[in-house]
XYZ file of C-alpha atoms in Angstrom:
555
model
C 58.617 27.402 47.309
C 56.101 25.592 49.411
C 52.710 24.679 47.920
C 49.628 26.613 48.962
C 47.394 25.028 51.597
C 43.603 25.274 52.293
C 41.562 24.917 55.465
C 39.176 21.932 55.224
C 37.392 20.868 58.374
C 39.827 22.869 60.370
C 42.756 21.088 58.745
C 45.101 22.153 55.991
C 45.560 19.825 52.906
C 47.558 20.373 49.758
C 45.590 21.570 46.696
C 46.855 18.697 44.546
C 45.215 16.180 46.945
C 41.839 17.814 46.422
C 42.314 17.779 42.621
C 43.176 14.088 42.727
C 40.047 13.340 44.760
C 37.857 15.295 42.321
C 39.318 13.490 39.324
C 38.747 10.142 41.004
C 35.124 11.037 41.672
C 34.621 12.080 38.048
C 36.144 8.821 36.823
C 33.919 6.739 39.096
C 30.839 8.602 37.897
C 31.789 8.134 34.261
C 32.252 4.414 34.833
C 28.910 4.238 36.589
C 26.934 5.978 33.856
C 28.842 4.831 30.775
C 29.402 1.198 31.658
C 27.890 -1.651 29.655
C 25.147 -2.192 32.231
C 24.015 1.422 32.268
C 20.895 1.766 34.337
C 19.464 4.599 32.258
C 19.745 3.292 28.686
C 16.577 3.571 26.566
C 14.277 0.553 26.448
C 14.524 -1.471 23.227
C 12.208 -4.090 21.762
C 13.866 -7.484 22.208
C 11.114 -9.835 21.111
C 7.611 -9.772 19.624
C 4.844 -12.348 19.374
C 3.544 -12.595 16.698
C 6.864 -11.961 15.018
C 7.448 -9.099 12.672
C 6.688 -9.643 8.954
C 5.562 -13.232 9.584
C 2.658 -15.218 8.153
C 0.488 -17.386 10.442
C -1.989 -20.041 9.414
C -4.164 -19.418 12.471
C -5.015 -16.350 14.492
C -2.568 -15.642 17.347
C -4.185 -15.424 20.758
C -2.279 -12.348 21.877
C 0.341 -9.784 21.057
C 3.293 -9.748 23.450
C 6.184 -7.293 23.254
C 9.286 -7.841 25.393
C 11.748 -5.048 26.177
C 15.279 -5.128 27.545
C 14.350 -3.137 30.628
C 11.360 -2.024 32.642
C 8.695 0.208 31.135
C 6.096 2.406 32.778
C 3.146 0.206 33.642
C 0.349 2.777 33.473
C 1.457 4.891 30.522
C 1.546 3.850 26.883
C -0.515 2.020 24.293
C -0.558 -1.185 22.297
C -3.087 -1.721 19.529
C -3.670 -3.961 16.525
C -5.271 -2.605 13.341
C -6.887 -4.543 10.489
C -6.493 -3.840 6.770
C -8.992 -0.988 7.015
C -7.083 0.750 9.801
C -9.654 -0.289 12.429
C -8.756 -1.542 15.900
C -9.494 -5.258 16.248
C -10.063 -4.998 20.021
C -10.761 -2.348 22.625
C -9.207 -4.413 25.410
C -6.526 -2.795 27.547
C -2.952 -4.135 27.381
C -1.412 -5.633 30.507
C 2.120 -5.185 31.802
C 4.059 -8.103 33.332
C 5.116 -8.188 36.983
C 8.706 -7.248 36.132
C 7.375 -4.489 33.822
C 9.541 -5.719 30.943
C 6.750 -6.903 28.668
C 3.302 -5.761 27.577
C 0.529 -8.085 26.349
C -2.748 -7.513 24.460
C -5.321 -10.331 24.202
C -6.743 -10.748 20.682
C -10.098 -11.967 19.413
C -10.087 -14.598 16.671
C -8.683 -12.827 13.622
C -9.766 -13.660 10.089
C -7.492 -13.764 7.076
C -5.801 -10.436 6.546
C -2.834 -8.134 7.076
C -2.579 -6.684 10.593
C -0.541 -3.844 12.054
C 0.883 -3.901 15.581
C 1.515 -0.394 16.882
C 3.065 0.405 20.262
C 4.042 3.558 22.120
C 5.497 3.093 25.607
C 7.703 4.982 28.037
C 10.877 3.401 29.385
C 11.822 3.537 33.049
C 14.062 6.545 32.446
C 11.146 8.502 30.943
C 12.063 8.203 27.256
C 9.270 7.445 24.736
C 9.691 4.333 22.563
C 7.344 3.602 19.655
C 7.141 1.501 16.517
C 4.915 -0.552 14.228
C 5.160 -3.774 12.251
C 2.889 -6.080 10.259
C 1.969 -9.759 10.348
C -0.327 -11.859 8.166
C -3.012 -14.405 9.053
C -3.968 -17.031 6.474
C -3.993 -16.228 2.763
C -5.788 -12.908 2.541
C -7.022 -11.693 -0.847
C -5.383 -8.685 -2.385
C -6.746 -5.334 -1.308
C -9.820 -4.203 -3.220
C -9.356 -1.293 -5.575
C -10.617 -0.383 -9.036
C -8.772 -3.330 -10.609
C -11.049 -5.732 -8.710
C -13.862 -4.805 -11.096
C -11.928 -5.635 -14.274
C -13.482 -8.752 -15.941
C -10.453 -9.094 -18.254
C -8.418 -10.479 -15.354
C -10.649 -13.548 -15.233
C -9.743 -14.239 -18.864
C -6.031 -13.663 -18.383
C -6.109 -10.570 -20.579
C -4.055 -7.485 -20.026
C -4.322 -3.969 -21.349
C -7.911 -3.213 -20.387
C -8.320 -0.981 -17.387
C -11.232 -1.085 -14.993
C -14.081 1.253 -15.768
C -13.703 4.060 -13.284
C -15.085 7.116 -15.063
C -18.008 7.959 -17.350
C -17.132 8.556 -20.998
C -19.330 9.502 -23.961
C -18.336 6.444 -26.033
C -19.965 4.216 -23.387
C -23.419 5.646 -24.039
C -24.755 2.401 -25.527
C -23.555 0.369 -22.554
C -25.257 2.692 -20.081
C -28.477 2.833 -22.116
C -28.639 -0.970 -22.192
C -27.863 -1.154 -18.465
C -30.659 1.321 -17.725
C -33.098 -0.804 -19.726
C -31.877 -3.964 -17.994
C -32.206 -2.604 -14.447
C -35.604 -1.081 -15.161
C -36.888 -4.361 -16.611
C -35.388 -6.410 -13.769
C -36.895 -4.309 -10.969
C -40.200 -3.830 -12.780
C -40.639 -7.548 -13.549
C -39.539 -8.753 -10.122
C -41.889 -6.259 -8.484
C -44.858 -7.332 -10.588
C -44.168 -10.978 -9.688
C -44.006 -10.142 -5.955
C -47.168 -8.028 -5.693
C -49.686 -10.884 -6.288
C -48.567 -12.221 -2.897
C -48.668 -8.796 -1.211
C -52.080 -7.812 -2.632
C -54.039 -11.036 -2.538
C -57.819 -10.583 -2.504
C -57.694 -6.952 -3.716
C -60.271 -7.361 -6.471
C -60.559 -8.689 -10.006
C -59.434 -5.453 -11.675
C -55.978 -5.679 -10.084
C -55.708 -9.352 -11.043
C -56.633 -8.569 -14.655
C -53.961 -5.883 -14.835
C -51.379 -8.256 -13.368
C -52.249 -11.033 -15.837
C -51.938 -8.599 -18.730
C -48.685 -6.900 -17.749
C -46.668 -9.739 -16.196
C -46.032 -11.472 -19.587
C -45.152 -8.093 -21.133
C -42.674 -7.454 -18.332
C -41.140 -10.922 -18.743
C -40.665 -10.415 -22.494
C -39.061 -7.034 -21.832
C -36.770 -8.611 -19.257
C -35.707 -11.396 -21.641
C -34.866 -8.919 -24.404
C -32.978 -6.655 -22.000
C -30.980 -9.601 -20.573
C -29.965 -10.681 -24.091
C -28.945 -7.110 -24.972
C -27.114 -6.747 -21.679
C -25.092 -9.932 -22.209
C -24.353 -9.166 -25.860
C -23.153 -5.594 -25.265
C -21.020 -6.415 -22.220
C -19.483 -9.562 -23.713
C -18.609 -7.611 -26.857
C -17.029 -4.860 -24.768
C -14.983 -7.304 -22.685
C -13.690 -9.259 -25.694
C -13.037 -6.291 -27.953
C -9.853 -7.041 -29.885
C -9.674 -10.703 -28.831
C -10.371 -13.863 -30.866
C -13.931 -15.138 -31.123
C -12.867 -18.393 -29.451
C -12.661 -16.513 -26.168
C -16.467 -16.261 -26.043
C -16.725 -19.879 -24.885
C -14.053 -19.199 -22.292
C -15.951 -16.124 -21.076
C -19.253 -17.948 -20.625
C -17.990 -21.286 -19.343
C -14.818 -20.505 -17.390
C -15.527 -17.194 -15.631
C -17.909 -16.359 -12.792
C -19.238 -13.386 -14.796
C -20.189 -15.612 -17.730
C -21.767 -18.283 -15.558
C -23.852 -15.658 -13.762
C -25.047 -14.312 -17.114
C -26.147 -17.825 -18.094
C -27.995 -18.206 -14.782
C -29.735 -14.865 -15.358
C -30.809 -15.918 -18.872
C -32.120 -19.287 -17.610
C -34.146 -17.567 -14.867
C -35.527 -15.014 -17.343
C -36.796 -17.884 -19.506
C -38.093 -19.788 -16.461
C -40.184 -16.749 -15.539
C -42.695 -17.671 -18.264
C -43.376 -20.900 -16.350
C -43.450 -19.340 -12.871
C -45.938 -16.657 -13.923
C -48.600 -19.378 -14.124
C -47.867 -20.664 -10.617
C -48.947 -19.718 -7.102
C -48.008 -16.179 -5.955
C -45.517 -17.660 -3.493
C -43.679 -19.428 -6.341
C -43.562 -16.173 -8.300
C -42.109 -14.383 -5.290
C -39.435 -17.055 -4.918
C -38.549 -16.625 -8.604
C -38.203 -12.869 -8.081
C -35.996 -13.430 -5.022
C -33.803 -15.852 -7.007
C -33.244 -13.594 -10.022
C -32.458 -10.630 -7.756
C -30.045 -12.891 -5.860
C -28.156 -13.717 -9.067
C -27.839 -10.011 -9.840
C -26.551 -9.330 -6.300
C -24.008 -12.129 -6.597
C -22.597 -10.763 -9.860
C -22.341 -7.091 -8.901
C -19.927 -4.986 -6.842
C -21.220 -6.613 -3.677
C -19.463 -9.895 -4.503
C -16.036 -8.219 -4.370
C -16.125 -6.726 -0.887
C -15.632 -8.367 2.487
C -17.475 -9.688 4.400
C -18.976 -11.066 1.209
C -22.123 -12.502 2.812
C -23.094 -9.160 4.389
C -22.289 -7.247 1.209
C -24.415 -9.516 -0.994
C -27.250 -9.541 1.556
C -27.334 -5.725 1.666
C -27.405 -5.616 -2.149
C -30.186 -8.210 -2.349
C -32.324 -6.320 0.192
C -31.656 -3.126 -1.766
C -32.864 -4.684 -5.039
C -35.833 -6.390 -3.370
C -37.013 -3.144 -1.776
C -36.597 -1.266 -5.062
C -38.585 -3.978 -6.871
C -41.522 -3.773 -4.423
C -41.604 0.001 -4.855
C -41.258 -0.084 -8.664
C -43.798 -2.878 -9.165
C -46.342 -1.385 -6.772
C -46.066 2.101 -8.267
C -46.596 0.618 -11.744
C -49.780 -1.155 -10.608
C -51.041 2.005 -8.876
C -50.575 4.070 -12.054
C -52.314 1.429 -14.183
C -55.237 1.263 -11.740
C -55.387 5.075 -11.660
C -55.922 5.140 -15.426
C -58.825 2.685 -15.140
C -60.656 3.326 -11.867
C -59.522 5.953 -9.386
C -61.583 4.553 -6.534
C -59.965 1.156 -7.016
C -56.607 2.914 -7.197
C -57.388 4.642 -3.903
C -58.077 1.319 -2.204
C -54.821 -0.147 -3.559
C -52.946 2.997 -2.522
C -53.588 2.134 1.134
C -51.596 -1.093 0.746
C -49.003 0.434 -1.566
C -48.222 3.459 0.603
C -47.319 1.278 3.576
C -45.208 -1.078 1.460
C -43.540 1.837 -0.351
C -42.486 3.581 2.859
C -41.080 0.322 4.248
C -39.280 -0.276 0.948
C -37.766 3.201 0.972
C -36.545 2.753 4.542
C -34.926 -0.561 3.568
C -33.415 1.132 0.521
C -31.818 3.771 2.703
C -30.554 1.337 5.360
C -29.153 -1.199 2.891
C -27.625 1.603 0.804
C -25.864 3.004 3.857
C -24.671 -0.490 4.794
C -23.205 -1.120 1.329
C -21.534 2.295 1.235
C -19.830 1.663 4.580
C -18.641 -1.742 3.367
C -17.453 -0.445 -0.014
C -15.647 2.701 1.117
C -12.880 2.999 3.736
C -14.297 6.429 4.635
C -17.049 8.745 3.431
C -14.385 11.055 1.965
C -14.138 8.568 -0.908
C -17.533 9.817 -2.120
C -15.686 12.832 -3.528
C -12.922 10.886 -5.290
C -14.839 9.160 -8.127
C -17.853 9.397 -10.416
C -19.336 6.532 -8.381
C -19.450 8.782 -5.332
C -20.931 11.660 -7.329
C -23.701 9.446 -8.702
C -24.384 8.028 -5.250
C -24.816 11.555 -3.880
C -27.217 12.319 -6.746
C -29.131 9.121 -6.036
C -29.296 10.025 -2.344
C -30.799 13.406 -3.225
C -33.402 11.720 -5.444
C -34.300 9.267 -2.672
C -34.803 12.189 -0.280
C -37.232 13.728 -2.808
C -39.025 10.378 -3.125
C -39.375 10.195 0.651
C -40.984 13.620 0.590
C -43.376 12.691 -2.230
C -44.116 9.258 -0.775
C -44.708 10.694 2.694
C -47.203 13.204 1.302
C -49.042 10.463 -0.610
C -49.112 8.306 2.516
C -50.644 11.121 4.585
C -53.290 11.742 1.906
C -54.234 8.075 1.802
C -54.407 7.820 5.615
C -56.913 10.672 5.610
C -59.075 8.727 3.154
C -58.268 10.999 0.202
C -57.367 9.843 -3.287
C -53.723 10.135 -4.373
C -52.878 13.339 -6.234
C -52.087 12.728 -9.918
C -49.194 15.215 -9.936
C -47.526 13.440 -7.009
C -47.970 10.043 -8.664
C -46.339 11.282 -11.852
C -43.532 12.877 -9.826
C -42.988 9.613 -7.954
C -42.817 7.705 -11.254
C -40.354 10.222 -12.734
C -38.116 10.052 -9.680
C -38.231 6.248 -9.792
C -37.082 6.305 -13.430
C -34.216 8.688 -12.602
C -33.078 6.569 -9.648
C -33.043 3.420 -11.807
C -30.965 5.178 -14.483
C -28.484 6.485 -11.912
C -28.252 3.023 -10.306
C -27.579 1.463 -13.718
C -24.729 3.903 -14.297
C -22.996 3.736 -10.953
C -23.198 -0.067 -10.660
C -20.870 -0.173 -13.683
C -18.295 2.184 -12.178
C -15.731 1.227 -9.570
C -16.560 2.577 -6.089
C -12.834 3.040 -5.502
C -10.306 5.118 -7.431
C -7.689 3.357 -9.507
C -4.307 2.907 -7.834
C -1.197 3.897 -9.734
C 2.334 2.598 -8.961
C 4.594 5.003 -7.088
C 7.367 6.224 -9.393
C 9.710 8.789 -7.850
C 13.040 9.936 -9.280
C 15.211 12.758 -7.990
C 18.314 13.911 -9.905
C 21.148 15.816 -8.222
C 24.809 16.722 -8.534
C 25.799 14.519 -5.612
C 23.122 11.807 -5.760
C 20.293 10.362 -7.857
C 17.484 8.484 -6.096
C 14.728 6.329 -7.564
C 11.869 4.853 -5.512
C 9.095 2.564 -6.772
C 6.129 0.839 -5.128
C 4.229 -1.651 -7.297
C 1.259 -2.059 -7.571
C 0.775 0.390 -4.669
C -2.230 -1.042 -2.854
C -3.029 -2.360 0.595
C -1.367 -5.760 0.947
C 1.623 -7.187 -0.888
C 3.798 -4.750 -2.818
C 7.259 -4.630 -4.323
C 9.504 -1.834 -3.036
C 12.515 -0.830 -5.124
C 15.137 1.776 -4.212
C 18.018 2.730 -6.476
C 20.789 5.116 -5.456
C 23.466 6.586 -7.702
C 26.514 8.120 -5.961
C 29.570 9.666 -7.630
C 32.369 7.258 -8.566
C 34.622 9.030 -6.085
C 32.199 8.189 -3.264
C 31.398 4.610 -4.288
C 28.371 2.461 -3.616
C 25.969 3.231 -0.800
C 26.928 1.618 2.492
C 23.299 1.058 3.514
C 19.739 2.049 2.601
C 16.848 2.069 5.074
C 13.178 2.542 4.153
C 10.493 3.424 6.671
C 6.790 4.021 6.086
C 4.767 6.537 8.102
C 0.968 6.675 7.973
C -0.097 10.276 7.370
C -3.689 9.397 8.317
C -2.745 7.714 11.601
C 0.165 9.828 12.781
C 0.110 8.209 16.206
C 1.418 4.978 14.659
C 5.117 4.302 14.734
C 7.114 3.779 11.538
C 6.955 0.482 9.655
C 10.394 -0.711 8.546
C 10.605 -2.119 5.020
C 13.510 -4.627 5.062
C 15.068 -3.773 1.685
C 18.041 -5.906 0.640
C 20.582 -5.464 -2.172
C 19.629 -7.131 -5.441
C 21.092 -7.382 -8.924
C 19.404 -4.782 -11.091
C 19.336 -5.646 -14.806
C 17.616 -2.470 -15.961
C 19.670 -0.128 -18.112
C 19.659 2.776 -15.693
C 23.318 3.796 -15.534
C 24.635 7.370 -15.384
C 28.143 8.408 -16.388
C 30.299 9.254 -13.398
C 27.972 7.528 -10.920
C 27.851 4.060 -9.371
C 24.472 2.435 -8.695
C 23.211 0.565 -5.621
C 19.853 -1.246 -5.877
C 17.670 -2.496 -3.012
C 14.375 -4.350 -3.005
C 11.762 -5.881 -0.698
C 8.451 -7.658 -1.192
C 5.714 -8.032 1.376
C 2.574 -6.595 3.025
C 4.294 -3.544 4.472
C 1.379 -1.287 3.457
C -1.221 -2.841 5.762
C -4.121 -0.520 4.894
C -4.984 2.056 2.242
C -4.441 5.749 2.816
C -1.815 8.472 2.665
C 1.783 7.409 3.329
C 5.237 8.918 3.583
C 8.297 6.859 2.672
C 11.460 7.929 4.443
C 14.586 6.751 2.587
C 17.827 6.965 4.574
C 21.001 6.587 2.509
C 24.395 6.130 4.156
C 27.638 6.380 2.178
C 30.938 4.673 3.064
C 31.997 7.699 5.152
C 28.803 7.449 7.236
C 27.314 10.587 5.708
C 23.543 10.172 5.770
C 21.032 11.686 3.346
C 17.268 11.483 3.920
C 14.694 11.576 1.104
C 10.948 11.685 1.770
C 8.295 10.607 -0.721
C 4.574 11.117 -0.110
C 2.062 8.875 -1.904
C -1.387 7.435 -1.415
C -3.449 4.406 -2.314
C -7.126 3.487 -2.124
């Protein structure tokens, strides 16, 4: 039987010739698209400068990412974030002439942990993204509640940072309220002789009478403050640690400086008003240096904001005290002083607001943190009181500008609000602005697998990551374990790979019928605080993959 024939181009060819030609074409196409030099493979990151998970002594000048093939020149992003998740530059990245690399110029970077995040499109239209970290210098550990624990300076353990108000701390807060009131009151009284020079003998007589009283009150309050706080810090420790506290820690040395300045005030009160003002500036500076402001970065700006805050509060507190004392003696004289005081008080309140906002922005990664701790609650209360003071002070200022005497009810209200603000400030300066971080401890039991995941101490910066996997004896040890971190606050960032490696686990964590595999990594793979998701990919010897996801957060 003869084979069938077809008409092609007016000619007849056997069917099997056409089939052979089709098969040849298919083979050529498969070789073209599946060969080792495939033209449409996805772009992959081949090199990065600065390198991934690397520490540099000096700031790199640029970030450069090199890919194995061309990328789209006008689509995509490359950014570098600091340890507060802020972009370090708004410059645009540049693509090389061959479109195989992308470069971002960097400003001079300070010490810290930085995140490189990229999202590009390869020549074949596929998106490629990722993130990694690098370190510059020797950055300090991320600031959280533990940064305000004075026991660390003594090498003590077992005492947590004070993060919440408790009833058994009533004495501490009462003493702190007395201390802050005496500090602001005394500093203000020592500043006002310079601000109100030539305002009459009655004001000078009041100042000469009350300045020594204020200094004695300050000295007593400083002694009480030091005694109560030192006793609290060293509770349960040998008495020999008192010398260590005062001579070998910054907290103790600052207490000594405060006590010396409180005693020196009795000499400065006899000097020129300028010398008294310098004394007030110095003692407020010591308080700024020893408070929360000294923990946050940039330290100079933080301490400066705190010092301005205390100075403004002192001018307001001291001036209001003098106005009330004058009011009780001679209301006309009080009215003349009120003209000077009202201007100074409004300026002080504006500086209080501006410096308070500046410190809050430095202390907190975001304003949402105001709702996480008692510190934030007290700050909101203080803000409300300051708003009331602005209303009362503005009304008094308008009355004085019209030539009227201050209203007694408003003066008493101003004094009451001042007392409340000082008490609130005394309380919330003892509480950590940030919540306490807790280590991540996750454990999932199952018939076919147990998984344990730990992150210690769980803060921005260096951490220890530990993954343990238990598989049935019939399955054997895990073939591989991969850990990736995803930022839930910055979902546009690519995943950060945590390079966990097998390690010998000595903990007694065995389960009958299961074999354990343990992996660990150490490094700054959490570059900034926030909400995170850990993706744990576990591969067994038969290449069966299981994915576990663990959500956690740090502050």
